[in-house]
Coordinates of C-alpha atoms in Angstrom, one line a residue:
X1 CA 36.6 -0.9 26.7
X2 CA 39.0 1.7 28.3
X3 CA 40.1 4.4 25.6
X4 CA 42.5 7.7 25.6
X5 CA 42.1 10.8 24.0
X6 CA 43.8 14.0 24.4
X7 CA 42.3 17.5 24.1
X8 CA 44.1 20.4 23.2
X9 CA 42.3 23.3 23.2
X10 CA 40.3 24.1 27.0
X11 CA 37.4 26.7 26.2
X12 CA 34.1 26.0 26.2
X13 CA 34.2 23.3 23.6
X14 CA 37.1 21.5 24.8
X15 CA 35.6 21.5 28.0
X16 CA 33.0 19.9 27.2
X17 CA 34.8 16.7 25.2
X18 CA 36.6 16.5 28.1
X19 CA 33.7 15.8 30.4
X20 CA 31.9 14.4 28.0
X21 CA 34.6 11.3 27.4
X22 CA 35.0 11.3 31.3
X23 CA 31.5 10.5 31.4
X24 CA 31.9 7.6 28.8
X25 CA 34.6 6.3 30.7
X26 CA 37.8 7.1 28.4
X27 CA 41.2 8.9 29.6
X28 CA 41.1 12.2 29.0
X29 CA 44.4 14.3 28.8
X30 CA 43.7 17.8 28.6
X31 CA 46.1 20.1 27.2
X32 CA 46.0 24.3 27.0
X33 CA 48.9 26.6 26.5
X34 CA 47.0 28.5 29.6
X35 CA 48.1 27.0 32.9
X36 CA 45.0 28.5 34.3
X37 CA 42.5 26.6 32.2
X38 CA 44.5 23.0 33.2
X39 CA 44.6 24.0 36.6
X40 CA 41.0 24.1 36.6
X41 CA 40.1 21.7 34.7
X42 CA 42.5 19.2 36.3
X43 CA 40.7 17.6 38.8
X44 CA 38.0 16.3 35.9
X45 CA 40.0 14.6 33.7
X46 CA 42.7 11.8 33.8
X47 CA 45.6 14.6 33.3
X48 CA 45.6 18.0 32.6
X49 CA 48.5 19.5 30.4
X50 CA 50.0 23.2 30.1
X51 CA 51.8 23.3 26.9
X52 CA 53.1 25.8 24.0
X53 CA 51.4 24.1 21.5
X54 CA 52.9 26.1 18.7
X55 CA 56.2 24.9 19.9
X56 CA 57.0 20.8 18.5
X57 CA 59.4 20.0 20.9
X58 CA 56.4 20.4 23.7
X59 CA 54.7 17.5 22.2
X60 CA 57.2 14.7 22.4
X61 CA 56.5 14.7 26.3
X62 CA 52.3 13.6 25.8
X63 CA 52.8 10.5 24.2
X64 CA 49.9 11.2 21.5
X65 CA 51.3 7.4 20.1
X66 CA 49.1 5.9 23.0
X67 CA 46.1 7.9 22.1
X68 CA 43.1 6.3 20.6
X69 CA 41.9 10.2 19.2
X70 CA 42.7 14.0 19.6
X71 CA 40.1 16.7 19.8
X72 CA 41.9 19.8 18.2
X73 CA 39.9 22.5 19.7
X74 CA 41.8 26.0 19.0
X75 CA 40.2 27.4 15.8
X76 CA 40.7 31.1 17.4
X77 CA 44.5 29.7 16.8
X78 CA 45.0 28.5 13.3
X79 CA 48.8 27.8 13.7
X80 CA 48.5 25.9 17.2
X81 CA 45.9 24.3 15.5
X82 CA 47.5 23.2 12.4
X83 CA 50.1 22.5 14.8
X84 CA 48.7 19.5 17.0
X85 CA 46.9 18.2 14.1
X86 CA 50.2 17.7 12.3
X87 CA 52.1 15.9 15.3
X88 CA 49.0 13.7 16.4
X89 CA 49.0 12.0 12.6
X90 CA 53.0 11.9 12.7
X91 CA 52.4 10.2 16.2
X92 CA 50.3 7.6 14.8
X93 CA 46.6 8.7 16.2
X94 CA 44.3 6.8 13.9
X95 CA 41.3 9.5 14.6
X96 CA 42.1 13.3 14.7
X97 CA 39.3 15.6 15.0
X98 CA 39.4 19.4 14.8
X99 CA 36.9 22.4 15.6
X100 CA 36.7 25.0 12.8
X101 CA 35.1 28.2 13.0
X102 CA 33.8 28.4 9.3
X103 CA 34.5 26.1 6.0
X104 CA 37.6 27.8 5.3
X105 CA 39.6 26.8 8.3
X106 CA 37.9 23.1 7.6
X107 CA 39.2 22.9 4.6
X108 CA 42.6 23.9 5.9
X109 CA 42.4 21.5 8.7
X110 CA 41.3 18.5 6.2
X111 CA 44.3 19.2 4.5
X112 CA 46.7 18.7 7.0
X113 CA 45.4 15.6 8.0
X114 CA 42.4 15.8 10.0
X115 CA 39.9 12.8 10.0
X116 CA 37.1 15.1 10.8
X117 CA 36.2 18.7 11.3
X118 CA 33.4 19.6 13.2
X119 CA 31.6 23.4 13.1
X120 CA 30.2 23.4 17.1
X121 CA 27.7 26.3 15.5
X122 CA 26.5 23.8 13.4
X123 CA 27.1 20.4 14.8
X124 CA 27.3 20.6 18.6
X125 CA 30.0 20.1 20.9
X126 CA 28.4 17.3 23.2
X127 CA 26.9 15.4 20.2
X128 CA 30.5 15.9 18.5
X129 CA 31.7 14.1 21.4
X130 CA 29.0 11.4 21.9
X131 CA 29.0 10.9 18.1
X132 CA 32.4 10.7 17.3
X133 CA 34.2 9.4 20.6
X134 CA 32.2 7.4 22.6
X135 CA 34.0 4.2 24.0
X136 CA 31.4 2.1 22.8
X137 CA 32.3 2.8 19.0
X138 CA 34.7 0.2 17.7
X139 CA 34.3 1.3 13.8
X140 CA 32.4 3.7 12.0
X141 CA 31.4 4.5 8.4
X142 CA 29.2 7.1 6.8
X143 CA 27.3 6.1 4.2
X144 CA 25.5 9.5 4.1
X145 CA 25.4 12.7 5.5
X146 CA 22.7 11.2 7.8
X147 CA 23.3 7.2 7.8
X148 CA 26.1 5.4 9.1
X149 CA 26.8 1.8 10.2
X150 CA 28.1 1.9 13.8
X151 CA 29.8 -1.6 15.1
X152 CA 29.5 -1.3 19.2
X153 CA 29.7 -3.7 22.0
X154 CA 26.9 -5.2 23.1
X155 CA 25.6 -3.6 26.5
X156 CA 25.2 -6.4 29.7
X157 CA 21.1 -6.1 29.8
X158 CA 20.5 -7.3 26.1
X159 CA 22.6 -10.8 26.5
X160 CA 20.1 -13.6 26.0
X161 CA 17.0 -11.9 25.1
X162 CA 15.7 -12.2 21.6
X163 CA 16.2 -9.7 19.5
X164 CA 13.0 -9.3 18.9
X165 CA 12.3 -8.7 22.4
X166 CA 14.9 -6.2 23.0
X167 CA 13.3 -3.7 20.4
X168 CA 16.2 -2.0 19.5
X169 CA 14.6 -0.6 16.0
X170 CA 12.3 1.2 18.0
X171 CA 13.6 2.4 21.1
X172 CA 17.1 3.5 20.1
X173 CA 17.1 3.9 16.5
X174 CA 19.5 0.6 15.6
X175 CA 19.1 -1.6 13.1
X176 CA 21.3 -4.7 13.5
X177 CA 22.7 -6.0 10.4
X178 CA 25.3 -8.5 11.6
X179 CA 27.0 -9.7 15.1
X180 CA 30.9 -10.4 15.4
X181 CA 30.9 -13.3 17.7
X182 CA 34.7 -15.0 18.3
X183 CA 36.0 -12.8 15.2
X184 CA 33.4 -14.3 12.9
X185 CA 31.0 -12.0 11.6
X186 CA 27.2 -13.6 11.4
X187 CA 24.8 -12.0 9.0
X188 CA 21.7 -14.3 9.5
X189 CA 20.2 -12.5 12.0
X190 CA 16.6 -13.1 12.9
X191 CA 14.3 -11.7 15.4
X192 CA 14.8 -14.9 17.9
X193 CA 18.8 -14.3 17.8
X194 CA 20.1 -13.6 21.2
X195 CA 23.8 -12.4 22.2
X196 CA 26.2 -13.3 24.1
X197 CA 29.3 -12.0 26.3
X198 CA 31.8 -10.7 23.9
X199 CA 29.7 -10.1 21.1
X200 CA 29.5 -6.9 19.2
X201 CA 27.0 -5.9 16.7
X202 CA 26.9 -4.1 13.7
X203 CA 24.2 -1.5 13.1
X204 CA 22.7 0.6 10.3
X205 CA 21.7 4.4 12.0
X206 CA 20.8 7.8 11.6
X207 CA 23.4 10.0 12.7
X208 CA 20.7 12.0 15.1
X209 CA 20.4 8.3 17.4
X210 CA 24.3 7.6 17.3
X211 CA 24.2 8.9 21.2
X212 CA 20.6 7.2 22.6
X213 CA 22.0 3.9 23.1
X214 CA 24.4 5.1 26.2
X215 CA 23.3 6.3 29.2
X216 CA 20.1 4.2 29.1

């Protein structure tokens, strides 16, 4: 399931959304005010961008309105910041997420209309990433600060096994509470249910195993 998300913001952090996402197999446009830093960075991602992002006639050209999400990653810039926060919501982006540097700028940023605001000192840029962005995420809801239910598609090597067999409790941390099979959502799941192409499941996990079920 091919997604887009745009970066703005190419230190260390923003570089490593950026080739994180390319890894999960989104389109990543990556924008800096530093010509340098896209010029670098350009031959990793799906575009790369120079921009004055504290300027709001520069956006119109990026078509945020096709983006999936935005990574704000300029918390050294609070008004650039502010900034692309503010014109990915008016374009529509249903999932804006900014760095802060501390809880004051998150609060800030929360108030302008960030969906989420990460603290890389605290929360990590790759898991930020994986957690957050992965392509494999169709919804998400906390129910804690450490549970969520995750609805994802269902990867090619667990269609027709039992569930049972597939061990997904154990091995990845998921706990499937339902399946969405032709837009019907099935709850009676029992250890000899099997999936199918198309399906997608809903799981119950801790936030620390939102990443283990990719790559494997």
């Amino acid at each position: 399931m091919d997604r887009s998300y745009a970066v703005f913001g190419l230190g260390e952090f923003g570089r490593s959304v950026c080739h994180e996402l390319m890894e999960l197999g989104a389109d990543v446009l990556a924008v800096d005010r530093n010509e340098a830093q896209t010029t670098a960075i350009a031959d990793d991602v799906t575009m790369a961008v120079a921009i004055d992002c504290l300027n709001e006639m520069a956006y119109e050209k990026l078509g945020l309105n096709n983006m999936d999400g935005v990574v704000v990653s300029m918390s050294g810039n609070l008004g650039a910041s502010i900034m692309a926060i503010m014109a990915a919501k008016d374009a529509g982006v249903p999932l804006v997420i900014a760095k802060a540097s501390d809880d004051i700028q998150r609060t800030i940023f929360q108030k302008v209309g960030a969906n989420r605001v990460v603290i890389p000192e605290r929360d990590g840029a790759v898991r930020a990433a994986r957690n957050l962005l992965a392509k494999n995420f169709l919804d998400y809801i906390e129910l804690s600060d450490k549970i969520s239910i995750v609805e994802i598609n269902v990867k090619r090597e667990w269609l027709n096994q039992r569930l049972a067999d597939l061990n997904l409790r154990s091995r990845y941390g998921l706990n499937v509470i339902a399946v969405r099979r032709d837009g019907e959502l099935l709850t009676d799941i029992g250890p000899d249910a099997t999936f199918i192409m198309g399906d997608t499941i809903l799981v119950v996990t801790d936030k620390q195993d939102l990443g283990l079920e990719r790559g494997k």
